[in-house]
Amino acid sequence: MDTDIKAVCTASSGVNLTLPEVTYGTLGDPVTLPATFSTDRRVMNIAWYKLDPREPTSRTQIFSYYPPLQTRESYGDYVGRTSLEDQASLRIARTKPADEGKYILSVSVEGVGSSEGQVQLFLMVPPTLRVGPSNPYVTAWGKPALLTCAVQGAKPNVTSLHWEKNGVMIDTSGSHTKFVGGNLQRPALHIRHVGRADSGVYACVADHVVTVVRASLALNVYYPSSVLSISDSVTATVVTYPSSVLSISDSVTATVSDHITLQCVTDGNPPPNITWSRDGVWLPSTSSRLTRDAWTSTLQLRDVTVNDSGTYWCRTSNRVGRGSSRSLQVTIRESRLGIGISTLAVVVGATDSVLAIVVCVALSTYIVRRRRLQCGKKRIPVYPKAVRQQPARVEGTAEPSPYASAPYVTPPATSPHVTTRYVNTPATSGYVTRSTTSPHVTTPDKPPNGTACNGGINTIRRTLGQKS
């Protein structure tokens, strides 16, 4: 950074020089000392000198240029750092603190001699900031925190100072604000009652004429761990299928079970220790980080059974505070669905047997009842040309109902050629035996073993057929 304060013109021995009175530069950066001249004579030499600050009358040559031979040369600590620009300007690369001071330009022309001019070089230095008390700065939740900022080596002094949190400027102007100080008069920043939200990156920022300088530190606030959320209570059903013999040489057991995943989300600083337990028994789990302060713990229950039912606890703790815990209920119900192949075969076989027995019993009952019905009908004797007549109505007696059944009267024994008929006469009623001779009707002999149920009409019909 070059700043020309005032231009000085000198005219002597036929040479007019123009140089600024003061030039500013930044320590470590290159700087140019501007200078020009005018003359109508031949230039023989251009030289730059630096005055000794301890001996104002003592000078040290640092650069020379001889135009007739086009030779350039640097001297002393300026070797490799100085060069001539434009007409007579001196460029100094990589400035050092010792480069600050007063410089003299000498221009020699032919036949007249030399002319001189001087310029003052000021090197500006940006400040060095140091923040503390440490980086990172660790404090506990609820306590105060004091962040310090030391400004050193600024040349000239800084013009302003403030603090930022995560890149946002902190307002400390209010009287009841949480933050106190943090300005040019009181560079240290005081934080009252530190909370978990106060964690972050704090920077002390100083404004300087050269540049803006900042130094930062991380504030880490420890606070107790807590359980933010946990899985809802779980009710699962375990479905099992019994093993079954598929063949003589191979057997397969198939079991279908639920897999349950339980999650517990916690936070805390430092990172919390998360554990799972059931009925006081520790259970292995896995943990992973969700965000900077949030953690999740996962508990896997594989091939669950009814014995996995119970109350599951998620507990979290760190070395700050007492920690916290939450629980959930897991209920496992067993549901036995389906049957095995062997069981199915037994059930099917038993069902077939029962059905066969029922069919046989029903069929036998039907046959027996049908035979009895047929036999009952065939016990009523039917004889050819036999006439069953109703007796005449006798005066003084009630007329029998047409629906009343006539009593069965056993006919008297007769010879094969005697026909017995029922005759109703005024004197008597009953059977009358009359001798008739039938050439075609012959009463069959009684079987020795009794008459079968399929005898009767069919047997008589067969006999009649043979006679004809």
GROMACS .gro file of C-alpha atoms in nm:
model
  468
    1MET     CA    1   0.000   0.000   0.000
    2ASP     CA    2   0.156   0.325  -0.117
    3THR     CA    3   0.033   0.665  -0.001
    4ASP     CA    4   0.190   0.980  -0.137
    5ILE     CA    5   0.154   1.266   0.107
    6LYS     CA    6   0.329   1.552  -0.074
    7ALA     CA    7   0.526   1.600  -0.390
    8VAL     CA    8   0.856   1.785  -0.365
    9CYS     CA    9   1.013   1.937  -0.672
   10THR     CA   10   1.376   2.043  -0.677
   11ALA     CA   11   1.562   2.211  -0.955
   12SER     CA   12   1.939   2.238  -0.941
   13SER     CA   13   2.220   2.179  -1.184
   14GLY     CA   14   1.977   2.144  -1.471
   15VAL     CA   15   1.774   1.849  -1.315
   16ASN     CA   16   1.416   1.875  -1.188
   17LEU     CA   17   1.327   1.596  -0.933
   18THR     CA   18   0.974   1.506  -0.817
   19LEU     CA   19   0.932   1.287  -0.506
   20PRO     CA   20   0.659   1.249  -0.240
   21GLU     CA   21   0.737   1.351   0.114
   22VAL     CA   22   0.592   1.034   0.272
   23THR     CA   23   0.506   0.692   0.135
   24TYR     CA   24   0.321   0.417   0.324
   25GLY     CA   25   0.365   0.048   0.282
   26THR     CA   26   0.259  -0.271   0.455
   27LEU     CA   27   0.510  -0.482   0.633
   28GLY     CA   28   0.583  -0.792   0.430
   29ASP     CA   29   0.437  -0.654   0.110
   30PRO     CA   30   0.633  -0.487  -0.172
   31VAL     CA   31   0.648  -0.106  -0.182
   32THR     CA   32   0.749   0.146  -0.446
   33LEU     CA   33   0.916   0.480  -0.376
   34PRO     CA   34   0.794   0.694  -0.668
   35ALA     CA   35   1.036   0.943  -0.829
   36THR     CA   36   1.067   1.126  -1.159
   37PHE     CA   37   1.307   1.385  -1.307
   38SER     CA   38   1.357   1.599  -1.613
   39THR     CA   39   1.680   1.728  -1.775
   40ASP     CA   40   1.817   1.824  -2.113
   41ARG     CA   41   2.155   1.673  -2.042
   42ARG     CA   42   2.285   1.321  -2.063
   43VAL     CA   43   2.216   1.117  -1.746
   44MET     CA   44   2.526   0.951  -1.617
   45ASN     CA   45   2.407   0.781  -1.293
   46ILE     CA   46   2.094   0.716  -1.080
   47ALA     CA   47   2.152   0.606  -0.719
   48TRP     CA   48   1.933   0.536  -0.410
   49TYR     CA   49   2.057   0.568  -0.051
   50LYS     CA   50   1.908   0.499   0.292
   51LEU     CA   51   1.987   0.722   0.587
   52ASP     CA   52   2.095   0.562   0.912
   53PRO     CA   53   1.825   0.640   1.175
   54ARG     CA   54   2.094   0.655   1.442
   55GLU     CA   55   2.324   0.882   1.233
   56PRO     CA   56   2.122   1.122   1.017
   57THR     CA   57   2.434   1.231   0.833
   58SER     CA   58   2.532   0.875   0.745
   59ARG     CA   59   2.393   0.712   0.436
   60THR     CA   60   2.417   0.363   0.283
   61GLN     CA   61   2.391   0.301  -0.090
   62ILE     CA   62   2.135   0.032  -0.172
   63PHE     CA   63   2.097   0.060  -0.553
   64SER     CA   64   2.271   0.218  -0.859
   65TYR     CA   65   2.204   0.246  -1.231
   66TYR     CA   66   2.468   0.354  -1.490
   67PRO     CA   67   2.284   0.442  -1.816
   68PRO     CA   68   2.586   0.462  -2.047
   69LEU     CA   69   2.662   0.097  -1.978
   70GLN     CA   70   2.307  -0.008  -1.879
   71THR     CA   71   2.436  -0.162  -1.559
   72ARG     CA   72   2.220  -0.208  -1.245
   73GLU     CA   73   2.338  -0.321  -0.903
   74SER     CA   74   2.190  -0.372  -0.549
   75TYR     CA   75   2.390  -0.358  -0.228
   76GLY     CA   76   2.387  -0.499   0.123
   77ASP     CA   77   2.060  -0.632   0.266
   78TYR     CA   78   1.876  -0.511  -0.045
   79VAL     CA   79   2.042  -0.749  -0.286
   80GLY     CA   80   1.772  -0.933  -0.476
   81ARG     CA   81   1.496  -0.714  -0.331
   82THR     CA   82   1.536  -0.383  -0.516
   83SER     CA   83   1.481  -0.275  -0.875
   84LEU     CA   84   1.433   0.045  -1.079
   85GLU     CA   85   1.089   0.111  -1.226
   86ASP     CA   86   0.982   0.372  -1.479
   87GLN     CA   87   1.228   0.660  -1.481
   88ALA     CA   88   1.373   0.657  -1.130
   89SER     CA   89   1.124   0.484  -0.892
   90LEU     CA   90   1.267   0.229  -0.648
   91ARG     CA   91   1.075  -0.094  -0.583
   92ILE     CA   92   1.147  -0.291  -0.265
   93ALA     CA   93   1.008  -0.645  -0.254
   94ARG     CA   94   0.917  -0.830   0.068
   95THR     CA   95   0.956  -0.533   0.302
   96LYS     CA   96   1.111  -0.582   0.642
   97PRO     CA   97   1.081  -0.375   0.962
   98ALA     CA   98   1.431  -0.234   0.899
   99ASP     CA   99   1.322  -0.098   0.563
  100GLU     CA  100   1.126   0.177   0.730
  101GLY     CA  101   1.305   0.515   0.724
  102LYS     CA  102   1.425   0.799   0.499
  103TYR     CA  103   1.553   0.734   0.144
  104ILE     CA  104   1.758   0.971  -0.081
  105LEU     CA  105   1.757   0.977  -0.463
  106SER     CA  106   2.066   1.114  -0.646
  107VAL     CA  107   2.063   1.185  -1.023
  108SER     CA  108   2.393   1.281  -1.197
  109VAL     CA  109   2.400   1.442  -1.541
  110GLU     CA  110   2.690   1.513  -1.774
  111GLY     CA  111   2.878   1.840  -1.723
  112VAL     CA  112   2.669   1.962  -1.428
  113GLY     CA  113   2.689   1.719  -1.139
  114SER     CA  114   2.412   1.554  -0.928
  115SER     CA  115   2.075   1.653  -0.783
  116GLU     CA  116   1.917   1.490  -0.471
  117GLY     CA  117   1.571   1.444  -0.322
  118GLN     CA  118   1.437   1.241  -0.025
  119VAL     CA  119   1.123   1.048   0.075
  120GLN     CA  120   1.007   0.900   0.410
  121LEU     CA  121   0.885   0.539   0.412
  122PHE     CA  122   0.639   0.428   0.681
  123LEU     CA  123   0.555   0.060   0.709
  124MET     CA  124   0.212  -0.021   0.852
  125VAL     CA  125   0.169  -0.340   1.055
  126PRO     CA  126  -0.170  -0.513   1.102
  127PRO     CA  127  -0.241  -0.626   1.458
  128THR     CA  128  -0.188  -0.970   1.601
  129LEU     CA  129  -0.487  -1.105   1.793
  130ARG     CA  130  -0.473  -1.369   2.062
  131VAL     CA  131  -0.793  -1.516   2.208
  132GLY     CA  132  -0.831  -1.733   2.514
  133PRO     CA  133  -0.815  -1.866   2.768
  134SER     CA  134  -0.782  -2.180   2.551
  135ASN     CA  135  -0.895  -2.326   2.224
  136PRO     CA  136  -1.126  -2.506   2.255
  137TYR     CA  137  -1.261  -2.347   2.568
  138VAL     CA  138  -1.466  -2.597   2.770
  139THR     CA  139  -1.713  -2.488   3.035
  140ALA     CA  140  -2.011  -2.641   3.210
  141TRP     CA  141  -2.377  -2.564   3.160
  142GLY     CA  142  -2.502  -2.284   3.388
  143LYS     CA  143  -2.162  -2.129   3.460
  144PRO     CA  144  -2.022  -1.796   3.330
  145ALA     CA  145  -1.756  -1.778   3.059
  146LEU     CA  146  -1.492  -1.512   2.987
  147LEU     CA  147  -1.338  -1.495   2.639
  148THR     CA  148  -1.027  -1.279   2.616
  149CYS     CA  149  -0.885  -1.095   2.314
  150ALA     CA  150  -0.537  -0.934   2.316
  151VAL     CA  151  -0.444  -0.688   2.038
  152GLN     CA  152  -0.069  -0.662   1.975
  153GLY     CA  153   0.171  -0.499   1.726
  154ALA     CA  154  -0.078  -0.281   1.542
  155LYS     CA  155   0.078   0.008   1.350
  156PRO     CA  156  -0.112   0.231   1.355
  157ASN     CA  157  -0.363   0.129   1.621
  158VAL     CA  158  -0.685  -0.054   1.540
  159THR     CA  159  -0.991   0.158   1.480
  160SER     CA  160  -1.261  -0.077   1.619
  161LEU     CA  161  -1.313  -0.421   1.776
  162HIS     CA  162  -1.612  -0.657   1.814
  163TRP     CA  163  -1.701  -1.025   1.862
  164GLU     CA  164  -1.884  -1.267   1.633
  165LYS     CA  165  -2.050  -1.603   1.696
  166ASN     CA  166  -2.062  -1.841   1.402
  167GLY     CA  167  -2.005  -1.545   1.169
  168VAL     CA  168  -2.279  -1.325   1.319
  169MET     CA  169  -2.191  -1.009   1.509
  170ILE     CA  170  -2.278  -1.017   1.882
  171ASP     CA  171  -2.468  -0.718   2.014
  172THR     CA  172  -2.327  -0.605   2.350
  173SER     CA  173  -2.477  -0.259   2.357
  174GLY     CA  174  -2.775  -0.339   2.582
  175SER     CA  175  -2.752  -0.316   2.959
  176HIS     CA  176  -2.946  -0.638   3.021
  177THR     CA  177  -2.789  -0.843   2.747
  178LYS     CA  178  -2.637  -1.182   2.807
  179PHE     CA  179  -2.305  -1.059   2.667
  180VAL     CA  180  -2.091  -0.788   2.827
  181GLY     CA  181  -1.779  -0.618   2.686
  182GLY     CA  182  -1.626  -0.730   2.362
  183ASN     CA  183  -1.541  -0.383   2.227
  184LEU     CA  184  -1.240  -0.160   2.172
  185GLN     CA  185  -1.245  -0.034   2.531
  186ARG     CA  186  -1.310  -0.380   2.686
  187PRO     CA  187  -1.191  -0.642   2.439
  188ALA     CA  188  -1.280  -0.941   2.662
  189LEU     CA  189  -1.628  -1.091   2.611
  190HIS     CA  190  -1.820  -1.199   2.922
  191ILE     CA  191  -2.104  -1.456   2.880
  192ARG     CA  192  -2.350  -1.491   3.165
  193HIS     CA  193  -2.511  -1.826   3.253
  194VAL     CA  194  -2.377  -2.036   2.969
  195GLY     CA  195  -2.632  -2.270   2.812
  196ARG     CA  196  -2.618  -2.550   2.560
  197ALA     CA  197  -2.711  -2.304   2.282
  198ASP     CA  198  -2.400  -2.096   2.357
  199SER     CA  199  -2.171  -2.358   2.208
  200GLY     CA  200  -2.010  -2.245   1.885
  201VAL     CA  201  -1.718  -2.063   1.725
  202TYR     CA  202  -1.642  -1.717   1.867
  203ALA     CA  203  -1.417  -1.470   1.683
  204CYS     CA  204  -1.254  -1.146   1.797
  205VAL     CA  205  -1.252  -0.906   1.501
  206ALA     CA  206  -1.028  -0.595   1.483
  207ASP     CA  207  -1.056  -0.330   1.211
  208HIS     CA  208  -0.719  -0.192   1.093
  209VAL     CA  209  -0.624   0.053   0.824
  210VAL     CA  210  -0.446  -0.222   0.637
  211THR     CA  211  -0.693  -0.508   0.676
  212VAL     CA  212  -0.950  -0.671   0.904
  213VAL     CA  213  -0.793  -0.919   1.144
  214ARG     CA  214  -0.977  -1.193   1.330
  215ALA     CA  215  -0.891  -1.472   1.573
  216SER     CA  216  -1.136  -1.743   1.678
  217LEU     CA  217  -1.186  -2.017   1.933
  218ALA     CA  218  -1.445  -2.289   1.991
  219LEU     CA  219  -1.664  -2.274   2.300
  220ASN     CA  220  -1.772  -2.621   2.410
  221VAL     CA  221  -2.050  -2.628   2.668
  222TYR     CA  222  -2.099  -2.950   2.863
  223TYR     CA  223  -2.458  -3.031   2.963
  224PRO     CA  224  -2.633  -3.341   3.100
  225SER     CA  225  -2.753  -3.605   2.857
  226SER     CA  226  -3.123  -3.668   2.810
  227VAL     CA  227  -3.345  -3.903   2.611
  228LEU     CA  228  -3.519  -3.707   2.337
  229SER     CA  229  -3.734  -3.987   2.198
  230ILE     CA  230  -3.778  -4.362   2.209
  231SER     CA  231  -3.966  -4.613   1.997
  232ASP     CA  232  -4.334  -4.664   2.069
  233SER     CA  233  -4.442  -4.971   2.262
  234VAL     CA  234  -4.445  -5.276   2.038
  235THR     CA  235  -4.697  -5.558   2.016
  236ALA     CA  236  -4.577  -5.832   1.785
  237THR     CA  237  -4.714  -6.172   1.688
  238VAL     CA  238  -4.487  -6.470   1.644
  239VAL     CA  239  -4.627  -6.704   1.381
  240THR     CA  240  -4.492  -7.058   1.399
  241TYR     CA  241  -4.545  -7.355   1.172
  242PRO     CA  242  -4.481  -7.702   1.318
  243SER     CA  243  -4.225  -7.925   1.159
  244SER     CA  244  -4.350  -8.200   0.933
  245VAL     CA  245  -4.198  -8.508   0.772
  246LEU     CA  246  -4.191  -8.457   0.399
  247SER     CA  247  -4.024  -8.786   0.318
  248ILE     CA  248  -3.845  -9.065   0.495
  249SER     CA  249  -3.499  -8.927   0.421
  250ASP     CA  250  -3.568  -8.556   0.466
  251SER     CA  251  -3.739  -8.342   0.727
  252VAL     CA  252  -3.783  -7.967   0.730
  253THR     CA  253  -3.862  -7.737   1.020
  254ALA     CA  254  -3.991  -7.394   0.915
  255THR     CA  255  -4.019  -7.111   1.167
  256VAL     CA  256  -4.139  -6.761   1.080
  257SER     CA  257  -4.072  -6.493   1.346
  258ASP     CA  258  -4.083  -6.116   1.370
  259HIS     CA  259  -3.772  -5.897   1.382
  260ILE     CA  260  -3.810  -5.590   1.604
  261THR     CA  261  -3.593  -5.276   1.598
  262LEU     CA  262  -3.600  -5.040   1.895
  263GLN     CA  263  -3.446  -4.691   1.873
  264CYS     CA  264  -3.356  -4.434   2.136
  265VAL     CA  265  -3.248  -4.078   2.045
  266THR     CA  266  -3.046  -3.883   2.301
  267ASP     CA  267  -2.834  -3.572   2.324
  268GLY     CA  268  -2.559  -3.453   2.551
  269ASN     CA  269  -2.214  -3.301   2.563
  270PRO     CA  270  -1.977  -3.475   2.601
  271PRO     CA  271  -2.122  -3.762   2.394
  272PRO     CA  272  -2.355  -3.971   2.612
  273ASN     CA  273  -2.322  -4.335   2.702
  274ILE     CA  274  -2.643  -4.513   2.592
  275THR     CA  275  -2.742  -4.855   2.730
  276TRP     CA  276  -3.041  -5.087   2.688
  277SER     CA  277  -3.170  -5.331   2.949
  278ARG     CA  278  -3.465  -5.558   3.024
  279ASP     CA  279  -3.543  -5.675   3.374
  280GLY     CA  280  -3.205  -5.548   3.487
  281VAL     CA  281  -3.014  -5.742   3.220
  282TRP     CA  282  -2.787  -5.539   2.991
  283LEU     CA  283  -2.854  -5.585   2.619
  284PRO     CA  284  -2.598  -5.517   2.343
  285SER     CA  285  -2.682  -5.234   2.103
  286THR     CA  286  -2.522  -5.007   1.844
  287SER     CA  287  -2.494  -4.627   1.855
  288SER     CA  288  -2.436  -4.367   1.585
  289ARG     CA  289  -2.432  -3.987   1.562
  290LEU     CA  290  -2.728  -3.809   1.404
  291THR     CA  291  -2.614  -3.447   1.445
  292ARG     CA  292  -2.340  -3.266   1.633
  293ASP     CA  293  -2.516  -3.321   1.966
  294ALA     CA  294  -2.775  -3.593   1.896
  295TRP     CA  295  -2.708  -3.965   1.908
  296THR     CA  296  -2.921  -4.269   1.835
  297SER     CA  297  -2.895  -4.618   1.980
  298THR     CA  298  -3.048  -4.918   1.802
  299LEU     CA  299  -3.146  -5.248   1.965
  300GLN     CA  300  -3.218  -5.541   1.734
  301LEU     CA  301  -3.444  -5.824   1.851
  302ARG     CA  302  -3.418  -6.111   1.608
  303ASP     CA  303  -3.634  -6.423   1.599
  304VAL     CA  304  -3.841  -6.296   1.887
  305THR     CA  305  -4.029  -6.533   2.113
  306VAL     CA  306  -4.280  -6.488   2.391
  307ASN     CA  307  -3.988  -6.474   2.634
  308ASP     CA  308  -3.878  -6.145   2.475
  309SER     CA  309  -4.183  -5.967   2.616
  310GLY     CA  310  -4.117  -5.714   2.889
  311THR     CA  311  -4.021  -5.357   2.972
  312TYR     CA  312  -3.716  -5.227   2.785
  313TRP     CA  313  -3.521  -4.933   2.929
  314CYS     CA  314  -3.300  -4.686   2.743
  315ARG     CA  315  -3.060  -4.506   2.978
  316THR     CA  316  -2.818  -4.227   2.889
  317SER     CA  317  -2.556  -4.052   3.096
  318ASN     CA  318  -2.234  -3.855   3.073
  319ARG     CA  319  -2.010  -3.698   3.331
  320VAL     CA  320  -2.235  -3.391   3.351
  321GLY     CA  321  -2.551  -3.418   3.559
  322ARG     CA  322  -2.749  -3.731   3.641
  323GLY     CA  323  -2.864  -3.837   3.295
  324SER     CA  324  -3.210  -3.970   3.213
  325SER     CA  325  -3.397  -4.283   3.106
  326ARG     CA  326  -3.717  -4.385   2.931
  327SER     CA  327  -3.891  -4.718   2.881
  328LEU     CA  328  -4.121  -4.893   2.640
  329GLN     CA  329  -4.328  -5.210   2.654
  330VAL     CA  330  -4.275  -5.501   2.417
  331THR     CA  331  -4.551  -5.761   2.401
  332ILE     CA  332  -4.499  -6.081   2.204
  333ARG     CA  333  -4.797  -6.305   2.136
  334GLU     CA  334  -4.762  -6.650   1.984
  335SER     CA  335  -5.004  -6.754   1.715
  336ARG     CA  336  -4.984  -7.112   1.586
  337LEU     CA  337  -5.117  -7.119   1.233
  338GLY     CA  338  -5.135  -7.415   0.998
  339ILE     CA  339  -5.061  -7.783   1.057
  340GLY     CA  340  -4.792  -8.014   0.938
  341ILE     CA  341  -4.821  -8.262   0.655
  342SER     CA  342  -4.821  -8.565   0.884
  343THR     CA  343  -5.086  -8.408   1.105
  344LEU     CA  344  -5.289  -8.323   0.800
  345ALA     CA  345  -5.265  -8.684   0.678
  346VAL     CA  346  -5.388  -8.815   1.013
  347VAL     CA  347  -5.677  -8.570   1.016
  348VAL     CA  348  -5.776  -8.653   0.658
  349GLY     CA  349  -5.755  -9.028   0.727
  350ALA     CA  350  -5.965  -9.002   1.040
  351THR     CA  351  -6.220  -8.791   0.856
  352ASP     CA  352  -6.245  -9.045   0.573
  353SER     CA  353  -6.298  -9.329   0.821
  354VAL     CA  354  -6.573  -9.145   1.005
  355LEU     CA  355  -6.745  -9.056   0.680
  356ALA     CA  356  -6.727  -9.420   0.562
  357ILE     CA  357  -6.877  -9.543   0.888
  358VAL     CA  358  -7.156  -9.286   0.870
  359VAL     CA  359  -7.235  -9.382   0.511
  360CYS     CA  360  -7.238  -9.753   0.596
  361VAL     CA  361  -7.467  -9.704   0.895
  362ALA     CA  362  -7.705  -9.487   0.695
  363LEU     CA  363  -7.715  -9.736   0.407
  364SER     CA  364  -7.773 -10.032   0.642
  365THR     CA  365  -8.053  -9.846   0.821
  366TYR     CA  366  -8.216  -9.763   0.491
  367ILE     CA  367  -8.201 -10.127   0.368
  368VAL     CA  368  -8.337 -10.268   0.695
  369ARG     CA  369  -8.625 -10.021   0.708
  370ARG     CA  370  -8.710 -10.087   0.344
  371ARG     CA  371  -8.713 -10.465   0.397
  372ARG     CA  372  -8.934 -10.428   0.704
  373LEU     CA  373  -9.176 -10.210   0.512
  374GLN     CA  374  -9.196 -10.461   0.228
  375CYS     CA  375  -9.242 -10.756   0.467
  376GLY     CA  376  -9.523 -10.577   0.656
  377LYS     CA  377  -9.714 -10.514   0.336
  378LYS     CA  378  -9.685 -10.877   0.223
  379ARG     CA  379  -9.826 -11.028   0.546
  380ILE     CA  380 -10.184 -10.933   0.435
  381PRO     CA  381 -10.321 -11.247   0.246
  382VAL     CA  382 -10.458 -11.188  -0.096
  383TYR     CA  383 -10.655 -11.469  -0.257
  384PRO     CA  384 -10.797 -11.489  -0.603
  385LYS     CA  385 -11.157 -11.380  -0.636
  386ALA     CA  386 -11.183 -11.316  -0.265
  387VAL     CA  387 -11.418 -11.042  -0.179
  388ARG     CA  388 -11.413 -10.859   0.148
  389GLN     CA  389 -11.749 -10.710   0.213
  390GLN     CA  390 -11.867 -10.484   0.489
  391PRO     CA  391 -12.155 -10.619   0.707
  392ALA     CA  392 -12.500 -10.463   0.665
  393ARG     CA  393 -12.599 -10.185   0.892
  394VAL     CA  394 -12.797 -10.319   1.186
  395GLU     CA  395 -13.066 -10.095   1.315
  396GLY     CA  396 -12.984  -9.945   1.644
  397THR     CA  397 -12.611  -9.943   1.585
  398ALA     CA  398 -12.392  -9.656   1.474
  399GLU     CA  399 -12.275  -9.651   1.118
  400PRO     CA  400 -11.904  -9.724   1.111
  401SER     CA  401 -11.675  -9.454   0.977
  402PRO     CA  402 -11.558  -9.508   0.623
  403TYR     CA  403 -11.205  -9.438   0.750
  404ALA     CA  404 -11.224  -9.702   1.031
  405SER     CA  405 -11.011 -10.006   0.965
  406ALA     CA  406 -11.190 -10.342   0.954
  407PRO     CA  407 -11.065 -10.597   1.200
  408TYR     CA  408 -10.854 -10.868   1.061
  409VAL     CA  409 -11.032 -11.210   1.097
  410THR     CA  410 -10.844 -11.528   1.038
  411PRO     CA  411 -11.033 -11.733   0.781
  412PRO     CA  412 -11.117 -12.092   0.875
  413ALA     CA  413 -10.912 -12.371   0.740
  414THR     CA  414 -11.043 -12.509   0.414
  415SER     CA  415 -10.948 -12.761   0.160
  416PRO     CA  416 -10.763 -12.663  -0.153
  417HIS     CA  417 -11.085 -12.657  -0.352
  418VAL     CA  418 -11.301 -12.479  -0.101
  419THR     CA  419 -11.351 -12.106  -0.132
  420THR     CA  420 -11.423 -11.908   0.176
  421ARG     CA  421 -11.612 -11.582   0.137
  422TYR     CA  422 -11.755 -11.327   0.370
  423VAL     CA  423 -12.133 -11.320   0.338
  424ASN     CA  424 -12.363 -11.072   0.512
  425THR     CA  425 -12.707 -11.230   0.580
  426PRO     CA  426 -12.993 -11.120   0.800
  427ALA     CA  427 -12.947 -11.413   1.029
  428THR     CA  428 -12.579 -11.411   1.065
  429SER     CA  429 -12.264 -11.252   0.932
  430GLY     CA  430 -11.923 -11.404   0.892
  431TYR     CA  431 -11.739 -11.646   0.678
  432VAL     CA  432 -11.934 -11.896   0.468
  433THR     CA  433 -11.757 -12.191   0.323
  434ARG     CA  434 -11.863 -12.309  -0.014
  435SER     CA  435 -11.720 -12.592  -0.210
  436THR     CA  436 -11.591 -12.480  -0.547
  437THR     CA  437 -11.365 -12.639  -0.784
  438SER     CA  438 -11.102 -12.414  -0.949
  439PRO     CA  439 -10.914 -12.576  -1.229
  440HIS     CA  440 -10.638 -12.317  -1.229
  441VAL     CA  441 -10.584 -12.224  -0.868
  442THR     CA  442 -10.372 -12.440  -0.647
  443THR     CA  443 -10.262 -12.327  -0.307
  444PRO     CA  444  -9.886 -12.372  -0.275
  445ASP     CA  445  -9.749 -12.582   0.001
  446LYS     CA  446  -9.604 -12.407   0.303
  447PRO     CA  447  -9.227 -12.389   0.284
  448PRO     CA  448  -9.053 -12.588   0.555
  449ASN     CA  449  -8.840 -12.289   0.659
  450GLY     CA  450  -9.114 -12.029   0.648
  451THR     CA  451  -9.217 -11.787   0.378
  452ALA     CA  452  -8.956 -11.537   0.269
  453CYS     CA  453  -9.029 -11.167   0.264
  454ASN     CA  454  -9.009 -11.167  -0.110
  455GLY     CA  455  -9.288 -11.427  -0.142
  456GLY     CA  456  -9.657 -11.351  -0.178
  457ILE     CA  457  -9.782 -11.183  -0.492
  458ASN     CA  458  -9.464 -11.238  -0.687
  459THR     CA  459  -9.468 -11.612  -0.604
  460ILE     CA  460  -9.835 -11.645  -0.700
  461ARG     CA  461  -9.771 -11.456  -1.021
  462ARG     CA  462  -9.488 -11.692  -1.107
  463THR     CA  463  -9.716 -11.990  -1.033
  464LEU     CA  464  -9.990 -11.850  -1.252
  465GLY     CA  465  -9.742 -11.798  -1.525
  466GLN     CA  466  -9.633 -12.161  -1.508
  467LYS     CA  467  -9.997 -12.284  -1.522
  468SER     CA  468 -10.068 -12.082  -1.825
   0.00000   0.00000   0.00000
